mmCIF file of C-alpha atoms in Angstrom:
data_model
loop_
_atom_site.group_PDB
_atom_site.id
_atom_site.type_symbol
_atom_site.label_atom_id
_atom_site.label_comp_id
_atom_site.label_asym_id
_atom_site.label_seq_id
_atom_site.Cartn_x
_atom_site.Cartn_y
_atom_site.Cartn_z
ATOM 1 C CA MET X 1 2.799 -20.320 5.682
ATOM 2 C CA ALA X 2 3.666 -17.473 2.651
ATOM 3 C CA ARG X 3 4.106 -13.386 2.848
ATOM 4 C CA VAL X 4 2.244 -12.540 0.068
ATOM 5 C CA VAL X 5 1.948 -8.494 -0.474
ATOM 6 C CA VAL X 6 -0.515 -6.933 -2.428
ATOM 7 C CA ASP X 7 -0.233 -3.499 -4.129
ATOM 8 C CA VAL X 8 -3.186 -1.747 -5.584
ATOM 9 C CA MET X 9 -3.292 1.692 -7.736
ATOM 10 C CA PRO X 10 -5.420 3.245 -9.411
ATOM 11 C CA LYS X 11 -4.690 3.104 -12.911
ATOM 12 C CA PRO X 12 -2.102 6.155 -14.375
ATOM 13 C CA GLU X 13 -5.813 7.871 -16.061
ATOM 14 C CA ILE X 14 -8.166 7.625 -13.236
ATOM 15 C CA LEU X 15 -7.649 11.071 -11.027
ATOM 16 C CA ASP X 16 -6.428 10.240 -7.463
ATOM 17 C CA PRO X 17 -8.152 13.761 -5.148
ATOM 18 C CA GLN X 18 -7.002 11.845 -1.766
ATOM 19 C CA GLY X 19 -3.046 12.154 -3.459
ATOM 20 C CA GLN X 20 -3.971 15.334 -4.924
ATOM 21 C CA ALA X 21 -3.849 16.290 -0.996
ATOM 22 C CA VAL X 22 -0.891 15.531 0.252
ATOM 23 C CA ALA X 23 0.199 16.644 -2.253
ATOM 24 C CA ASN X 24 -0.995 19.896 -3.062
ATOM 25 C CA ALA X 25 -0.375 19.850 0.832
ATOM 26 C CA LEU X 26 3.783 19.538 0.827
ATOM 27 C CA PRO X 27 4.792 22.593 -0.885
ATOM 28 C CA ARG X 28 2.645 24.878 1.353
ATOM 29 C CA LEU X 29 3.689 23.131 4.373
ATOM 30 C CA GLY X 30 7.423 23.568 3.593
ATOM 31 C CA PHE X 31 8.465 20.843 1.403
ATOM 32 C CA SER X 32 9.418 21.711 -2.150
ATOM 33 C CA GLY X 33 10.497 19.083 -4.944
ATOM 34 C CA ILE X 34 7.218 16.571 -4.411
ATOM 35 C CA GLY X 35 6.008 15.857 -8.549
ATOM 36 C CA SER X 36 3.360 14.258 -7.797
ATOM 37 C CA VAL X 37 1.832 11.864 -5.186
ATOM 38 C CA ARG X 38 -0.118 8.626 -5.439
ATOM 39 C CA GLN X 39 -2.434 7.068 -3.523
ATOM 40 C CA GLY X 40 -3.080 2.820 -3.360
ATOM 41 C CA LYS X 41 -3.730 -0.142 -0.468
ATOM 42 C CA HIS X 42 -1.392 -2.240 -0.014
ATOM 43 C CA PHE X 43 -2.342 -5.847 1.882
ATOM 44 C CA GLU X 44 -0.371 -8.165 3.228
ATOM 45 C CA LEU X 45 -1.391 -11.411 3.261
ATOM 46 C CA GLU X 46 -0.100 -14.973 5.649
ATOM 47 C CA VAL X 47 -1.682 -17.599 3.670
ATOM 48 C CA ASP X 48 -0.639 -20.990 3.459
ATOM 49 C CA ASP X 49 2.257 -23.003 1.398
ATOM 50 C CA SER X 50 -0.811 -24.604 -0.842
ATOM 51 C CA VAL X 51 -2.031 -21.400 -2.016
ATOM 52 C CA ASP X 52 -0.821 -20.873 -5.729
ATOM 53 C CA ASP X 53 0.450 -18.648 -7.712
ATOM 54 C CA ALA X 54 -3.075 -18.700 -9.203
ATOM 55 C CA THR X 55 -5.525 -18.310 -6.394
ATOM 56 C CA LEU X 56 -4.142 -15.392 -5.703
ATOM 57 C CA ALA X 57 -4.108 -13.752 -8.950
ATOM 58 C CA LYS X 58 -7.767 -14.776 -8.529
ATOM 59 C CA ILE X 59 -7.593 -13.049 -4.832
ATOM 60 C CA ALA X 60 -5.904 -10.310 -5.932
ATOM 61 C CA GLU X 61 -8.178 -9.520 -8.358
ATOM 62 C CA THR X 62 -11.679 -10.138 -7.670
ATOM 63 C CA PHE X 63 -11.298 -8.585 -3.523
ATOM 64 C CA LEU X 64 -8.770 -6.468 -3.481
ATOM 65 C CA ALA X 65 -8.904 -4.933 -6.459
ATOM 66 C CA ASN X 66 -11.712 -2.948 -8.596
ATOM 67 C CA PRO X 67 -9.902 -3.940 -12.057
ATOM 68 C CA VAL X 68 -11.687 -1.015 -13.911
ATOM 69 C CA VAL X 69 -9.737 1.570 -12.161
ATOM 70 C CA GLU X 70 -7.240 0.289 -10.148
ATOM 71 C CA ASP X 71 -3.765 -2.349 -11.238
ATOM 72 C CA TRP X 72 -2.033 -4.225 -9.009
ATOM 73 C CA VAL X 73 0.771 -6.351 -8.120
ATOM 74 C CA VAL X 74 0.560 -9.376 -6.135
ATOM 75 C CA ARG X 75 3.957 -10.528 -4.705
ATOM 76 C CA ARG X 76 5.422 -13.189 -2.408
ATOM 77 C CA VAL X 77 8.016 -12.084 -0.190
ATOM 78 C CA GLU X 78 9.945 -13.512 3.040
ATOM 79 C CA SER X 79 8.631 -13.701 5.848
ATOM 80 C CA MET N 1 13.044 12.882 -10.552
ATOM 81 C CA ALA N 2 13.280 9.727 -8.194
ATOM 82 C CA ARG N 3 10.607 6.835 -7.695
ATOM 83 C CA VAL N 4 9.643 5.906 -3.135
ATOM 84 C CA VAL N 5 7.166 3.886 -2.237
ATOM 85 C CA VAL N 6 6.059 4.275 0.930
ATOM 86 C CA ASP N 7 4.100 1.627 3.274
ATOM 87 C CA VAL N 8 1.790 2.214 6.069
ATOM 88 C CA MET N 9 0.617 -0.652 7.777
ATOM 89 C CA PRO N 10 -1.466 -0.307 11.116
ATOM 90 C CA LYS N 11 0.438 -1.074 14.029
ATOM 91 C CA PRO N 12 1.092 -5.283 14.840
ATOM 92 C CA GLU N 13 -1.236 -4.629 17.962
ATOM 93 C CA ILE N 14 -4.689 -2.426 16.645
ATOM 94 C CA LEU N 15 -7.458 -3.782 15.091
ATOM 95 C CA ASP N 16 -7.617 -3.254 11.471
ATOM 96 C CA PRO N 17 -11.123 -3.877 10.555
ATOM 97 C CA GLN N 18 -11.289 -3.639 7.040
ATOM 98 C CA GLY N 19 -8.020 -6.635 6.733
ATOM 99 C CA GLN N 20 -9.926 -8.905 8.598
ATOM 100 C CA ALA N 21 -14.068 -8.235 6.448
ATOM 101 C CA VAL N 22 -11.565 -9.551 3.681
ATOM 102 C CA ALA N 23 -10.158 -12.433 5.425
ATOM 103 C CA ASN N 24 -13.314 -13.269 7.227
ATOM 104 C CA ALA N 25 -14.807 -13.124 3.276
ATOM 105 C CA LEU N 26 -13.151 -14.917 1.735
ATOM 106 C CA PRO N 27 -12.834 -18.949 3.157
ATOM 107 C CA ARG N 28 -17.057 -18.132 2.868
ATOM 108 C CA LEU N 29 -16.727 -17.543 -0.800
ATOM 109 C CA GLY N 30 -14.415 -20.384 -1.513
ATOM 110 C CA PHE N 31 -11.246 -19.798 -1.002
ATOM 111 C CA SER N 32 -9.362 -21.490 1.751
ATOM 112 C CA GLY N 33 -5.863 -21.828 3.424
ATOM 113 C CA ILE N 34 -5.585 -17.631 4.133
ATOM 114 C CA GLY N 35 -4.254 -17.284 7.649
ATOM 115 C CA SER N 36 -4.280 -13.445 7.785
ATOM 116 C CA VAL N 37 -5.045 -9.917 5.965
ATOM 117 C CA ARG N 38 -3.703 -6.548 7.221
ATOM 118 C CA GLN N 39 -4.749 -3.525 4.672
ATOM 119 C CA GLY N 40 -2.570 -0.840 4.865
ATOM 120 C CA LYS N 41 -1.448 2.035 2.778
ATOM 121 C CA HIS N 42 0.842 1.937 -0.651
ATOM 122 C CA PHE N 43 1.785 5.343 -1.921
ATOM 123 C CA GLU N 44 4.602 7.014 -4.391
ATOM 124 C CA LEU N 45 5.616 9.751 -4.792
ATOM 125 C CA GLU N 46 7.866 11.285 -8.080
ATOM 126 C CA VAL N 47 10.498 13.580 -6.300
ATOM 127 C CA ASP N 48 13.583 15.882 -7.142
ATOM 128 C CA ASP N 49 16.903 14.600 -7.051
ATOM 129 C CA SER N 50 17.577 17.013 -4.613
ATOM 130 C CA VAL N 51 15.295 15.437 -1.945
ATOM 131 C CA ASP N 52 17.211 13.422 0.260
ATOM 132 C CA ASP N 53 16.265 10.641 2.464
ATOM 133 C CA ALA N 54 16.274 12.988 5.742
ATOM 134 C CA THR N 55 13.207 15.353 3.765
ATOM 135 C CA LEU N 56 12.026 11.336 2.766
ATOM 136 C CA ALA N 57 11.755 10.341 6.261
ATOM 137 C CA LYS N 58 10.035 13.700 7.565
ATOM 138 C CA ILE N 59 7.480 13.573 5.492
ATOM 139 C CA ALA N 60 6.298 9.972 6.104
ATOM 140 C CA GLU N 61 6.998 10.230 9.446
ATOM 141 C CA THR N 62 4.182 13.888 8.870
ATOM 142 C CA PHE N 63 1.851 13.412 6.898
ATOM 143 C CA LEU N 64 0.681 9.487 5.073
ATOM 144 C CA ALA N 65 1.102 7.953 8.482
ATOM 145 C CA ASN N 66 -0.124 8.220 11.989
ATOM 146 C CA PRO N 67 3.080 7.403 14.329
ATOM 147 C CA VAL N 68 0.324 6.596 17.404
ATOM 148 C CA VAL N 69 -1.484 3.138 15.483
ATOM 149 C CA GLU N 70 0.828 3.501 12.124
ATOM 150 C CA ASP N 71 4.537 1.608 11.141
ATOM 151 C CA TRP N 72 5.355 2.617 7.834
ATOM 152 C CA VAL N 73 9.052 1.544 5.101
ATOM 153 C CA VAL N 74 9.551 4.118 2.811
ATOM 154 C CA ARG N 75 12.363 3.309 -0.083
ATOM 155 C CA ARG N 76 13.984 4.391 -3.189
ATOM 156 C CA VAL N 77 12.589 2.208 -6.504
ATOM 157 C CA GLU N 78 13.955 1.463 -9.762
ATOM 158 C CA SER N 79 11.867 3.806 -12.220
#
């Protein structure tokens, strides 16, 4: 089994209300020096060694991200 | 400005219905060899260089994660 991580983030030109809420709350709560916060999704998959990168790319594009409004990165990690 | 990434995941003993929904859907849709899927949150912060690791740890623990049910990892990345 291999471990695969997929990070999905809203595209830069897309508003991110959740991230903005965090960014606005932090100074109010005494934390300064935070410029911007963006929130996305983080997936961890356990896949058979037989699953190739093309299949993983297809899974990420089709099921994990919405290509219209999101960017994503697929990477294999040491387990 | 430094870039900081915080990944927040449900603890292993916590059910993860979103991840499970993806894991169950994939074989039905023709993708085999996927063992498990867990879904969490991925935050990207832009912070001043003056913000130290202790402050970042505090922000992650207090605002980004729920320590009762979630684990999190804070890391600085090259911008």
